[in-house]
mmCIF file with all atom_site columns, C-alpha atoms in Angstrom:
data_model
loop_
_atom_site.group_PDB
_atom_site.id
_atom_site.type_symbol
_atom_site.label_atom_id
_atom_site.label_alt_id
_atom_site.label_comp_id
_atom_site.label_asym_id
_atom_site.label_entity_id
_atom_site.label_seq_id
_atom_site.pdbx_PDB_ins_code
_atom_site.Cartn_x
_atom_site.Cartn_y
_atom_site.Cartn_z
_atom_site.occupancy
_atom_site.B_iso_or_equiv
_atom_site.pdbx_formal_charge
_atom_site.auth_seq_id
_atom_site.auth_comp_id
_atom_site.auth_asym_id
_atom_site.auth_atom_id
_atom_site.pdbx_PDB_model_num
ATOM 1   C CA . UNK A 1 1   ? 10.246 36.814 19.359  1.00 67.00 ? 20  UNK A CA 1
ATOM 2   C CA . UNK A 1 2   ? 9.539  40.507 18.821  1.00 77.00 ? 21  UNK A CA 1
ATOM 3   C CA . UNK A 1 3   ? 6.354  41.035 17.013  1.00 79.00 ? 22  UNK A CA 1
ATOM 4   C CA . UNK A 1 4   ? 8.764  43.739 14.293  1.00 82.00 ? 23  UNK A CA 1
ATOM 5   C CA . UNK A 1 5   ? 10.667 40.823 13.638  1.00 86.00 ? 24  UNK A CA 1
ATOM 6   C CA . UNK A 1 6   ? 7.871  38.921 13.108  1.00 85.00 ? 25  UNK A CA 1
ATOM 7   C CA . UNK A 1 7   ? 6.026  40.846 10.935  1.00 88.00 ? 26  UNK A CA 1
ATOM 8   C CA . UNK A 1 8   ? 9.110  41.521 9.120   1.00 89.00 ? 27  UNK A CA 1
ATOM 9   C CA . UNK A 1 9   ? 9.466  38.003 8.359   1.00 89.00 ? 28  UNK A CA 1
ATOM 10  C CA . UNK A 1 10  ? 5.535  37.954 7.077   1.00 87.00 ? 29  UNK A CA 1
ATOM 11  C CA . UNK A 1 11  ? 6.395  41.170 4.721   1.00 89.00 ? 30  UNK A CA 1
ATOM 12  C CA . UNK A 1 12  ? 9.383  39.151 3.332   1.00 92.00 ? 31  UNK A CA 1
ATOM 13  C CA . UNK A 1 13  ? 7.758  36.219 2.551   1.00 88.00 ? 32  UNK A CA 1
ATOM 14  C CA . UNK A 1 14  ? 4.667  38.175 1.014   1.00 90.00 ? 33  UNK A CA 1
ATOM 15  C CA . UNK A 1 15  ? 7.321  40.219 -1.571  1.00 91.00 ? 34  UNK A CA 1
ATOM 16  C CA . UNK A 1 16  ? 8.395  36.817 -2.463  1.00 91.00 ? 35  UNK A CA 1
ATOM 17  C CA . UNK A 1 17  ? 5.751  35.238 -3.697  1.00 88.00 ? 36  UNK A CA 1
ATOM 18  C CA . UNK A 1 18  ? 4.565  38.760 -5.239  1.00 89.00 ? 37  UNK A CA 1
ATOM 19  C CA . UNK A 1 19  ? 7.791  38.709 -6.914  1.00 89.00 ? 38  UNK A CA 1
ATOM 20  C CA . UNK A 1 20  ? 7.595  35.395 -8.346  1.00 86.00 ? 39  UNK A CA 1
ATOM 21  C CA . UNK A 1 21  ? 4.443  36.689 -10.236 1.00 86.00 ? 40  UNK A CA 1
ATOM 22  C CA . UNK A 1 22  ? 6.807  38.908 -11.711 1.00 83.00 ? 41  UNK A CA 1
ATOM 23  C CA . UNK A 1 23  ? 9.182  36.082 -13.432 1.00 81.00 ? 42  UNK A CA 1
ATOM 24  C CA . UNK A 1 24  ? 8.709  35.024 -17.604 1.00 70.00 ? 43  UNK A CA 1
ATOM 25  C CA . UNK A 1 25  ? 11.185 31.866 -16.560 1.00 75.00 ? 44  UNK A CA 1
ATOM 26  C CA . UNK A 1 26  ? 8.412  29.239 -15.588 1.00 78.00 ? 45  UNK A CA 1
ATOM 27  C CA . UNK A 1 27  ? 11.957 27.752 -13.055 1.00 80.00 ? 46  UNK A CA 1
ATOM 28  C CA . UNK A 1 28  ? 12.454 31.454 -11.266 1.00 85.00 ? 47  UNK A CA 1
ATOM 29  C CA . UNK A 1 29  ? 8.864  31.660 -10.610 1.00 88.00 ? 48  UNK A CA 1
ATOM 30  C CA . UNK A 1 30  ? 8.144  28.347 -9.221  1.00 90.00 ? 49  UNK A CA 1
ATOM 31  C CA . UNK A 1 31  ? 11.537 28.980 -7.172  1.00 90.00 ? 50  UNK A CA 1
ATOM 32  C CA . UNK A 1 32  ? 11.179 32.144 -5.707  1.00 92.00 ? 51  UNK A CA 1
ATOM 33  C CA . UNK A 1 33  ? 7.506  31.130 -5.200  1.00 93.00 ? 52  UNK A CA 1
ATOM 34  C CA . UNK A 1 34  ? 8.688  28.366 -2.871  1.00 94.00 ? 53  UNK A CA 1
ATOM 35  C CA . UNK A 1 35  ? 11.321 30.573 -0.738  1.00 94.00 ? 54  UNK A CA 1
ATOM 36  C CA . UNK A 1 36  ? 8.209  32.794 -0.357  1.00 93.00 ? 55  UNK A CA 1
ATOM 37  C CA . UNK A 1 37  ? 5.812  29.957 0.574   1.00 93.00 ? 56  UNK A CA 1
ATOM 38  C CA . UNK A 1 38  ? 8.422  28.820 2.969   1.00 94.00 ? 57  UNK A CA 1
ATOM 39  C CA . UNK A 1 39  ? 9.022  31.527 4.844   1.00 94.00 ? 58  UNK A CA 1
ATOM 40  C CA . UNK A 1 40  ? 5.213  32.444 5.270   1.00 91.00 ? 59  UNK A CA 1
ATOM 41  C CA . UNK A 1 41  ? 4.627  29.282 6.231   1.00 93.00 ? 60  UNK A CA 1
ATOM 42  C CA . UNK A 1 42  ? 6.787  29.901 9.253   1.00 92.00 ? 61  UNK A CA 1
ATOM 43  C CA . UNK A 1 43  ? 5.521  33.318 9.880   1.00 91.00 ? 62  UNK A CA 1
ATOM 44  C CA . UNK A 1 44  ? 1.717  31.902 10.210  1.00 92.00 ? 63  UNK A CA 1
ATOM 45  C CA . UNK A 1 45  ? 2.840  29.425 12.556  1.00 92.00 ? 64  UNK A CA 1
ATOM 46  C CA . UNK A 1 46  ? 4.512  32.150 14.409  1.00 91.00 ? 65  UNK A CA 1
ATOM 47  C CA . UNK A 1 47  ? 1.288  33.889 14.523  1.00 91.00 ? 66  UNK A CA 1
ATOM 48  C CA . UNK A 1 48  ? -0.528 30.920 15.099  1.00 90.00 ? 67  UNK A CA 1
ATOM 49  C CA . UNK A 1 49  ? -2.285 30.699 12.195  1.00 92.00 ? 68  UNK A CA 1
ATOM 50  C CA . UNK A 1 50  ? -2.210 27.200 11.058  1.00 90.00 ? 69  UNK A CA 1
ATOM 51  C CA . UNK A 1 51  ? -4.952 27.191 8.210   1.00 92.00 ? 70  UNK A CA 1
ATOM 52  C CA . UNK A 1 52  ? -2.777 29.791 6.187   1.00 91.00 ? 71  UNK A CA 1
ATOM 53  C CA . UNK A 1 53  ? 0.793  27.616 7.232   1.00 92.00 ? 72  UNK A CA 1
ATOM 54  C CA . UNK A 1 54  ? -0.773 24.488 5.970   1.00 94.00 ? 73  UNK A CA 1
ATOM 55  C CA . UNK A 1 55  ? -1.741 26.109 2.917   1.00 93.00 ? 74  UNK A CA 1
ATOM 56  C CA . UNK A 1 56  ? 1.612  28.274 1.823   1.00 92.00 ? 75  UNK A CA 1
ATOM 57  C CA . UNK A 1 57  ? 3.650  24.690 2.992   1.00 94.00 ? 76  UNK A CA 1
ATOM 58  C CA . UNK A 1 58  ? 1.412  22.862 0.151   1.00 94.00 ? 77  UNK A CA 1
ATOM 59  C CA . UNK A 1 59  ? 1.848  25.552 -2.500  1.00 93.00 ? 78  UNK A CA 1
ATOM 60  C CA . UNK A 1 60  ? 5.999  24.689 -1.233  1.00 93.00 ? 79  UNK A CA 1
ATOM 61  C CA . UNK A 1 61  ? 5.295  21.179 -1.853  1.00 94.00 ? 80  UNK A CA 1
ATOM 62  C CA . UNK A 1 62  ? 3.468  21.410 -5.215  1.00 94.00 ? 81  UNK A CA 1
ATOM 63  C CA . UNK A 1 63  ? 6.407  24.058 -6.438  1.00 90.00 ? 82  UNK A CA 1
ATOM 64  C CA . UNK A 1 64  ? 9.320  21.702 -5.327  1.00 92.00 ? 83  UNK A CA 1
ATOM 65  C CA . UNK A 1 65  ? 7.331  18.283 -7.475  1.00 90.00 ? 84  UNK A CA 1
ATOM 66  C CA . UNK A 1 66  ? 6.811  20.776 -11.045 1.00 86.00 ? 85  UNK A CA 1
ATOM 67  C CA . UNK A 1 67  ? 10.764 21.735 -9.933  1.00 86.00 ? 86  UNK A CA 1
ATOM 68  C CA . UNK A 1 68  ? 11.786 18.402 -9.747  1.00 86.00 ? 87  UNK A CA 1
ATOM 69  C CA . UNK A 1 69  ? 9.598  17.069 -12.888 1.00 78.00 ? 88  UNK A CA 1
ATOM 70  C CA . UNK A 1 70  ? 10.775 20.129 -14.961 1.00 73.00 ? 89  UNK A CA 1
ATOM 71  C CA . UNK A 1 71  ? 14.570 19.183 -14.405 1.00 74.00 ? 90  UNK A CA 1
ATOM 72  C CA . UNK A 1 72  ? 14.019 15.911 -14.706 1.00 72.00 ? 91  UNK A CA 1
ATOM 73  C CA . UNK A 1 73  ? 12.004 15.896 -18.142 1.00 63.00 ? 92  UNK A CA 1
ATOM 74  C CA . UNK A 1 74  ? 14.926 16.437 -20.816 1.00 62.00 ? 93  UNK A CA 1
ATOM 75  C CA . UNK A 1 75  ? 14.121 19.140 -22.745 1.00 65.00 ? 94  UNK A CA 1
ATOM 76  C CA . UNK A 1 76  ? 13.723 18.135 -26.865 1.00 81.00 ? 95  UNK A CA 1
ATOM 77  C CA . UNK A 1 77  ? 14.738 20.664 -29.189 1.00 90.00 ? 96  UNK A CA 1
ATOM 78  C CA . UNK A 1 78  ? 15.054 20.678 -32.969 1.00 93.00 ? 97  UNK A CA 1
ATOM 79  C CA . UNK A 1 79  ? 16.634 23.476 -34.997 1.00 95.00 ? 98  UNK A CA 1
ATOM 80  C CA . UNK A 1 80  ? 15.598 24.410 -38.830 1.00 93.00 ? 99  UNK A CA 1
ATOM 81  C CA . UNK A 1 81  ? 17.924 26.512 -41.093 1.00 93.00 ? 100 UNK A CA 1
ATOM 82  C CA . UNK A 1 82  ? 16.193 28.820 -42.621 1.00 92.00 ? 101 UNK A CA 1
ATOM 83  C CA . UNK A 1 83  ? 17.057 32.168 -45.366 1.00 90.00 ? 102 UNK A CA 1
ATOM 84  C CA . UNK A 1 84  ? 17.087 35.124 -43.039 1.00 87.00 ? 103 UNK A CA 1
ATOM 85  C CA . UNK A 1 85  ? 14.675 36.969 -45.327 1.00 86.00 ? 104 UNK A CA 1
ATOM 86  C CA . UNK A 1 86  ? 11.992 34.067 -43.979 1.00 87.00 ? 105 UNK A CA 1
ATOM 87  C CA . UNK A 1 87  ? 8.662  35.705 -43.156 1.00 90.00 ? 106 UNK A CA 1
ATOM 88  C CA . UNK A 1 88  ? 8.952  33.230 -39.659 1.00 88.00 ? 107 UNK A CA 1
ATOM 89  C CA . UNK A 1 89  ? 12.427 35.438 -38.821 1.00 89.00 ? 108 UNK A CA 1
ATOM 90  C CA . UNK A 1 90  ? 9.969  38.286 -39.336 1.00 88.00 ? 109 UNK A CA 1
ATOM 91  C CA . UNK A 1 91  ? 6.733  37.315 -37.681 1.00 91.00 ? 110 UNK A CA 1
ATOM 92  C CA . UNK A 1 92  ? 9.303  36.383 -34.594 1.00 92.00 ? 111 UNK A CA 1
ATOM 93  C CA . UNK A 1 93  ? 10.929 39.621 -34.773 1.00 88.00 ? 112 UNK A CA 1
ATOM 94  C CA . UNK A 1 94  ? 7.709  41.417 -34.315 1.00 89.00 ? 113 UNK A CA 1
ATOM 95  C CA . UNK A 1 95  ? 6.209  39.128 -31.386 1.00 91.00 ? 114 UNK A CA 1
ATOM 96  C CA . UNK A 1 96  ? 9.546  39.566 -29.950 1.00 92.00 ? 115 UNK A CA 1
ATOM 97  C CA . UNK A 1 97  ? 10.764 43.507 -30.982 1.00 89.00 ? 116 UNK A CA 1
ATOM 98  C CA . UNK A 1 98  ? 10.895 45.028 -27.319 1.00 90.00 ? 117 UNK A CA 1
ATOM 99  C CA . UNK A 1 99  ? 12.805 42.144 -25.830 1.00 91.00 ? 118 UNK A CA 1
ATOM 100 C CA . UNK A 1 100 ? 14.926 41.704 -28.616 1.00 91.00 ? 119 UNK A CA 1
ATOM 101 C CA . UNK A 1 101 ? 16.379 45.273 -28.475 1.00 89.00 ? 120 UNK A CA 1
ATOM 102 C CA . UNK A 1 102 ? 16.872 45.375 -24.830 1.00 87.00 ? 121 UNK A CA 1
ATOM 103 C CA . UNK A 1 103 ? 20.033 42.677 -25.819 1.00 89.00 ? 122 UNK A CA 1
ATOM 104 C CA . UNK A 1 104 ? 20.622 43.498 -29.093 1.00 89.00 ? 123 UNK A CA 1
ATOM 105 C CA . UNK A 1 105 ? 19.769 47.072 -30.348 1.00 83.00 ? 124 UNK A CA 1
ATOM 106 C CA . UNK A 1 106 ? 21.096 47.121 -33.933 1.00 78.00 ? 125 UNK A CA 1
ATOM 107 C CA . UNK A 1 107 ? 18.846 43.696 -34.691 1.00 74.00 ? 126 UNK A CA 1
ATOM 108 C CA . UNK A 1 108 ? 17.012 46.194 -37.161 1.00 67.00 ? 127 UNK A CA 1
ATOM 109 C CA . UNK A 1 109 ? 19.535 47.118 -39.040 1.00 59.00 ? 128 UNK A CA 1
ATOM 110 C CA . UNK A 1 110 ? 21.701 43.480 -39.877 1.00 55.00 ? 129 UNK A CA 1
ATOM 111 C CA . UNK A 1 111 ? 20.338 42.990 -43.121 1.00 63.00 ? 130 UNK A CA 1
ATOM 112 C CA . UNK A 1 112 ? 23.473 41.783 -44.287 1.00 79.00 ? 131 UNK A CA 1
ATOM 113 C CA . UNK A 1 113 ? 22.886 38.487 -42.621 1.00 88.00 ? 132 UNK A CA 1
ATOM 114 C CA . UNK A 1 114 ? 23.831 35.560 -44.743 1.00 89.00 ? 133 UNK A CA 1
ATOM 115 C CA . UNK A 1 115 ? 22.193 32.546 -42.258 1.00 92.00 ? 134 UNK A CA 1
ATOM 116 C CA . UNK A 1 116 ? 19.565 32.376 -40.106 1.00 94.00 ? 135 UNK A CA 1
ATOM 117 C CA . UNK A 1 117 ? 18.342 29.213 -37.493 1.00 95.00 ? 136 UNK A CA 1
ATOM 118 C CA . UNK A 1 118 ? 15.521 28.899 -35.465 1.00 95.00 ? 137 UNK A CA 1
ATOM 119 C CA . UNK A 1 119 ? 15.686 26.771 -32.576 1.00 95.00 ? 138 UNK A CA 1
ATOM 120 C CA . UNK A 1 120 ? 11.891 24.974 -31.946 1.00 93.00 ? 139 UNK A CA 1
ATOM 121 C CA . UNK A 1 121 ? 10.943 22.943 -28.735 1.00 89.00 ? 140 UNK A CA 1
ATOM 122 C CA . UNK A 1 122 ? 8.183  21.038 -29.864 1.00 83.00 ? 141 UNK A CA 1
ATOM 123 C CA . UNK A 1 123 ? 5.793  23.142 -32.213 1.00 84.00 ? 142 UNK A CA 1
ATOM 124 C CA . UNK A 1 124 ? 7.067  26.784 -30.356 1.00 87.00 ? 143 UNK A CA 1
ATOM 125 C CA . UNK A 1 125 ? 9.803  28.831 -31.429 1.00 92.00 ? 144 UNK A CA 1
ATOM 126 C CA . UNK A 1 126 ? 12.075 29.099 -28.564 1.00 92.00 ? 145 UNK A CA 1
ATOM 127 C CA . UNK A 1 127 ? 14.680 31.327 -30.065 1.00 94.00 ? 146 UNK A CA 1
ATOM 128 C CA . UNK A 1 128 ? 16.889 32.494 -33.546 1.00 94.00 ? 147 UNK A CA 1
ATOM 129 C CA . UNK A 1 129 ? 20.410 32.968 -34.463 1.00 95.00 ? 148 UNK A CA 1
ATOM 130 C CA . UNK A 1 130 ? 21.388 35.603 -37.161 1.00 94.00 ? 149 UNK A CA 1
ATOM 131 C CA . UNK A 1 131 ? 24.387 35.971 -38.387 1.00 93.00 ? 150 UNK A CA 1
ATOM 132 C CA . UNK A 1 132 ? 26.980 36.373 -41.040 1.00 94.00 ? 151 UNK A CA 1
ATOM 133 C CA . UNK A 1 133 ? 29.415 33.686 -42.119 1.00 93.00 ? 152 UNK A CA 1
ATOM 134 C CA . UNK A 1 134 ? 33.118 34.109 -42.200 1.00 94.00 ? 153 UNK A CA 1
ATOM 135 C CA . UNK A 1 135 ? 35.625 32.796 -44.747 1.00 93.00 ? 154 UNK A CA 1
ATOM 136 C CA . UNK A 1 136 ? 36.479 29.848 -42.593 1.00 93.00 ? 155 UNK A CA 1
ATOM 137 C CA . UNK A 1 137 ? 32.824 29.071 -41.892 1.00 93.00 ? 156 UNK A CA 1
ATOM 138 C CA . UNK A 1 138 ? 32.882 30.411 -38.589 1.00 95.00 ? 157 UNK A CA 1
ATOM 139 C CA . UNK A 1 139 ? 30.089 32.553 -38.229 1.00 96.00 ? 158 UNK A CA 1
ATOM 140 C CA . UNK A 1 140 ? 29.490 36.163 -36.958 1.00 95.00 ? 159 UNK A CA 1
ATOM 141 C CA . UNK A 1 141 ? 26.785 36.433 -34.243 1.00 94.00 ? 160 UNK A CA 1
ATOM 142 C CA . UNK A 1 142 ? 24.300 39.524 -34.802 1.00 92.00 ? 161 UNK A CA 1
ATOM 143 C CA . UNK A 1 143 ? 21.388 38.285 -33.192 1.00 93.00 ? 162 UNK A CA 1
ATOM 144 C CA . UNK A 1 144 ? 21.075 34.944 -30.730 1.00 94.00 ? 163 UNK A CA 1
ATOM 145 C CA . UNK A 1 145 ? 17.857 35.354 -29.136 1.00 94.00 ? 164 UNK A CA 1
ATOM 146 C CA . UNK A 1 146 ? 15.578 32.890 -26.384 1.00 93.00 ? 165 UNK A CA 1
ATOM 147 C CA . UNK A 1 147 ? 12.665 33.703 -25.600 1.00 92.00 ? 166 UNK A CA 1
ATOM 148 C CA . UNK A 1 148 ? 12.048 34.323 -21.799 1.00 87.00 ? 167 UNK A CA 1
ATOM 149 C CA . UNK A 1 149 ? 10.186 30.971 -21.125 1.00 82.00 ? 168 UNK A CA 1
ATOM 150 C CA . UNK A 1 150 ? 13.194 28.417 -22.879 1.00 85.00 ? 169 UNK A CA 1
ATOM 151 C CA . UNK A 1 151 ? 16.073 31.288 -20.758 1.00 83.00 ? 170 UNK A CA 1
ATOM 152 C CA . UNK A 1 152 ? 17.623 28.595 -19.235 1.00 80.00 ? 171 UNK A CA 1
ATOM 153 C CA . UNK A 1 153 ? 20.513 27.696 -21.155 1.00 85.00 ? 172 UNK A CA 1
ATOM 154 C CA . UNK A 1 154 ? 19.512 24.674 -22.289 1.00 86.00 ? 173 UNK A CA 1
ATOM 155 C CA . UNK A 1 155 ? 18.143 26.222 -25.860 1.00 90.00 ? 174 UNK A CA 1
ATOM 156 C CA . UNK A 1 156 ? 21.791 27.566 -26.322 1.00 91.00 ? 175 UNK A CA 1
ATOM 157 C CA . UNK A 1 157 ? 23.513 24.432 -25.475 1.00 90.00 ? 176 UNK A CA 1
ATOM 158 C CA . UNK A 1 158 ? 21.676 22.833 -28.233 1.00 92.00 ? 177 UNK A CA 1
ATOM 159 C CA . UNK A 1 159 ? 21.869 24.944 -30.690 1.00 94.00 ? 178 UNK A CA 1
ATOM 160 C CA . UNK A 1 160 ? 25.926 25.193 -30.196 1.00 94.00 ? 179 UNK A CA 1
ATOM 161 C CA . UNK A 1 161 ? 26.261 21.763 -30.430 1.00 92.00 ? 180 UNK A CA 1
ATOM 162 C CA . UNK A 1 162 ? 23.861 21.428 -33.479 1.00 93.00 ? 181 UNK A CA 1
ATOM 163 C CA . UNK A 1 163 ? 26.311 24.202 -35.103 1.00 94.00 ? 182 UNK A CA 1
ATOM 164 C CA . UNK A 1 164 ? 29.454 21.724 -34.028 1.00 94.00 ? 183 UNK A CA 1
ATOM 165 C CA . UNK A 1 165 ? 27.592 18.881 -36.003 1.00 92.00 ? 184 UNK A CA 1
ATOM 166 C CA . UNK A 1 166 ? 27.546 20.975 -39.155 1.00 92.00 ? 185 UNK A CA 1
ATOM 167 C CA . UNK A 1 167 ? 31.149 21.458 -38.614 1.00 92.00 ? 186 UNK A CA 1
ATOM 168 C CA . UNK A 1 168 ? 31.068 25.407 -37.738 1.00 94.00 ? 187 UNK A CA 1
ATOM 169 C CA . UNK A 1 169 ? 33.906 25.814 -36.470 1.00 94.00 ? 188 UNK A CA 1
ATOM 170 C CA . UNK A 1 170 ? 33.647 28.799 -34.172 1.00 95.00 ? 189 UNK A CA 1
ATOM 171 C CA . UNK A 1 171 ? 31.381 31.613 -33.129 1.00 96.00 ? 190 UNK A CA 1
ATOM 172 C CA . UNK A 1 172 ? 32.309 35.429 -33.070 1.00 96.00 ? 191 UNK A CA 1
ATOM 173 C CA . UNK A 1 173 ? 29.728 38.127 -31.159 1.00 94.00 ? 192 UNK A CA 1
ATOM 174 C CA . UNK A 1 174 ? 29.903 41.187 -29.463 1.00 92.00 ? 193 UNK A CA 1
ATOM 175 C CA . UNK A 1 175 ? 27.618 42.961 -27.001 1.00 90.00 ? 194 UNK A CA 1
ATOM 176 C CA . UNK A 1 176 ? 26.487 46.519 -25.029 1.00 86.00 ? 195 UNK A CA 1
ATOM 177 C CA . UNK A 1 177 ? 24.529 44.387 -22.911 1.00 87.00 ? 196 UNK A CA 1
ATOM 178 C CA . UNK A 1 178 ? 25.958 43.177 -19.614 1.00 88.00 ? 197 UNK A CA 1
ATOM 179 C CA . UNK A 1 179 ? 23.416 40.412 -19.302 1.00 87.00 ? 198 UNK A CA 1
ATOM 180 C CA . UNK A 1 180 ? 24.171 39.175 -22.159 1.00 90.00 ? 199 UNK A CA 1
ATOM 181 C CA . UNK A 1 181 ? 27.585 39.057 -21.839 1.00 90.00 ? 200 UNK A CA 1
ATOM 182 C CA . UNK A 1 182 ? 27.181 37.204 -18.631 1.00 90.00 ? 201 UNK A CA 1
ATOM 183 C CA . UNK A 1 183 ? 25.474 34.633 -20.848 1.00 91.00 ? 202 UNK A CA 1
ATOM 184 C CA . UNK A 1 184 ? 27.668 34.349 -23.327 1.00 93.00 ? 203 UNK A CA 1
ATOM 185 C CA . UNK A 1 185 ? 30.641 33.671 -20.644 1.00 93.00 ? 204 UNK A CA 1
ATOM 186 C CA . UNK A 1 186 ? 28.331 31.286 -18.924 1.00 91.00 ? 205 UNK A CA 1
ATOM 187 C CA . UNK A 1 187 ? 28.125 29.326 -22.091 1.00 93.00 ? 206 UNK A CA 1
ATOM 188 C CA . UNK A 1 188 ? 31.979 28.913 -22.838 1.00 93.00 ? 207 UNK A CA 1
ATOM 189 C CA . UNK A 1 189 ? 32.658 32.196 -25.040 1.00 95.00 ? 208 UNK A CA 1
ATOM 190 C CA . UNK A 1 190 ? 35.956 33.931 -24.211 1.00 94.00 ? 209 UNK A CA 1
ATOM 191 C CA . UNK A 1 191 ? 36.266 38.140 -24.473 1.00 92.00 ? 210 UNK A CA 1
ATOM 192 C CA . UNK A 1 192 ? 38.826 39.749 -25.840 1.00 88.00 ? 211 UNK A CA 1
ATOM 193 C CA . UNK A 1 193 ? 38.669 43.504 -26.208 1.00 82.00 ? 212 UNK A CA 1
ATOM 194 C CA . UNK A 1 194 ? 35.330 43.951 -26.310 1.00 83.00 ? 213 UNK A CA 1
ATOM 195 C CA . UNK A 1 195 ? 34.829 40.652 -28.455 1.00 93.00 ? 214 UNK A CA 1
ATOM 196 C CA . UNK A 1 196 ? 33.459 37.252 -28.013 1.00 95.00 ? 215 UNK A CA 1
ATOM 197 C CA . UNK A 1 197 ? 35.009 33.699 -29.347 1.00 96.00 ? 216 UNK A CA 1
ATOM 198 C CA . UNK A 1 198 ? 33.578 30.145 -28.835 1.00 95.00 ? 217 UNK A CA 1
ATOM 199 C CA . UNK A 1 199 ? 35.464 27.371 -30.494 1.00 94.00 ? 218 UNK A CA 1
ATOM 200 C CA . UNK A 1 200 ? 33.332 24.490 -31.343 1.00 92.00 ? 219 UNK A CA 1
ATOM 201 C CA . UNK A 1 201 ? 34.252 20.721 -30.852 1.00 78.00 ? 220 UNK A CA 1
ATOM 202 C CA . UNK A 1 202 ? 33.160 19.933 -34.759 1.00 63.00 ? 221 UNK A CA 1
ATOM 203 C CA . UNK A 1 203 ? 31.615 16.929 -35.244 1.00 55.00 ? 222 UNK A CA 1
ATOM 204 C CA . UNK A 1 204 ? 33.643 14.597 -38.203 1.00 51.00 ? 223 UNK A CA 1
#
């Protein structure tokens, strides 16, 4: 094989693993880490260098068992309702404020919120919902943040369904953010000019 190609390869799998440095979701990392590992490992044994292929192809191995044990292990979350005004919405705000605007901008400036939860996994605050409720008890998204570590989903998923069990019946947002518009269609919300809908399977 032509030693450009090879070296190419090596270069590839180098800016993988670099990459994976890069990643806040613990999955992504371990992931990209692997692809990375992978491919080095087949560049060192294109170059002969076995010591450095055995070692990437057990930093594959050890990324694919945490893979496997974090999607096995279910994740447990709880979720408090709490008054908006509640100095944890504030301390989480301000551990949180860069993030938070880079999705929702105006998060400052929704002091007309009328119900606040906070979604925990264990002892950690994984995320928060603001929002304002309507007259039919549906509520008004402002602010339905996870933090980078719990982005998988899963926090959302139970939060939704702990909404259904208090017999919300639907949730309205909006967005600027095209991320977070692919979320919220990746978790069952419909658009319609510019706005979102979710209609919750209330518990009775």
């Amino acid at each position: 094989m032509d030693k450009y190609v090879i070296e190419t390869i090596g270069y590839i799998g180098s800016a993988l693993v670099l990459v994976s440095m890069l990643m806040t979701s613990v999955v992504k990392l371990r992931f990209i880490n692997t692809v990375g590992s992978l491919i080095f490992t087949g560049y060192a044994l294109m170059i002969q260098s076995y010591p450095t292929a055995a070692m990437n192809f057990c930093l594959a191995l050890i990324n694919i068992y945490n893979l496997i044990k974090l999607f096995r292990n279910k994740k447990e979350y709880s979720v408090v309702k709490v008054r908006p005004e509640n100095s944890l919405i504030s301390h989480f705000f301000n551990l949180y404020a860069e993030d938070i605007e880079k999705f929702f901008p105006d998060a400052g400036k929704n002091s007309d919120c009328d119900c606040a939860y906070m979604i925990c996994y264990g002892t950690d605050a994984a995320g928060i919902l603001l929002g304002k409720l309507l007259s039919d008890g549906s509520i008004d998204i402002k602010v339905d943040y996870t933090t980078p570590v719990y982005r998988d989903c899963s926090a959302g998923r139970h939060l939704y369904s702990y909404l259904a069990e208090q017999h919300i019946p639907a949730l309205f947002t909006s967005t600027t953010s095209e991320s977070h518009r692919k979320y919220l269609l990746k978790m069952g919300f419909s658009e319609n000019g510019g706005r979102f809908e979710k209609k919750l399977k209330t518990i009775h």
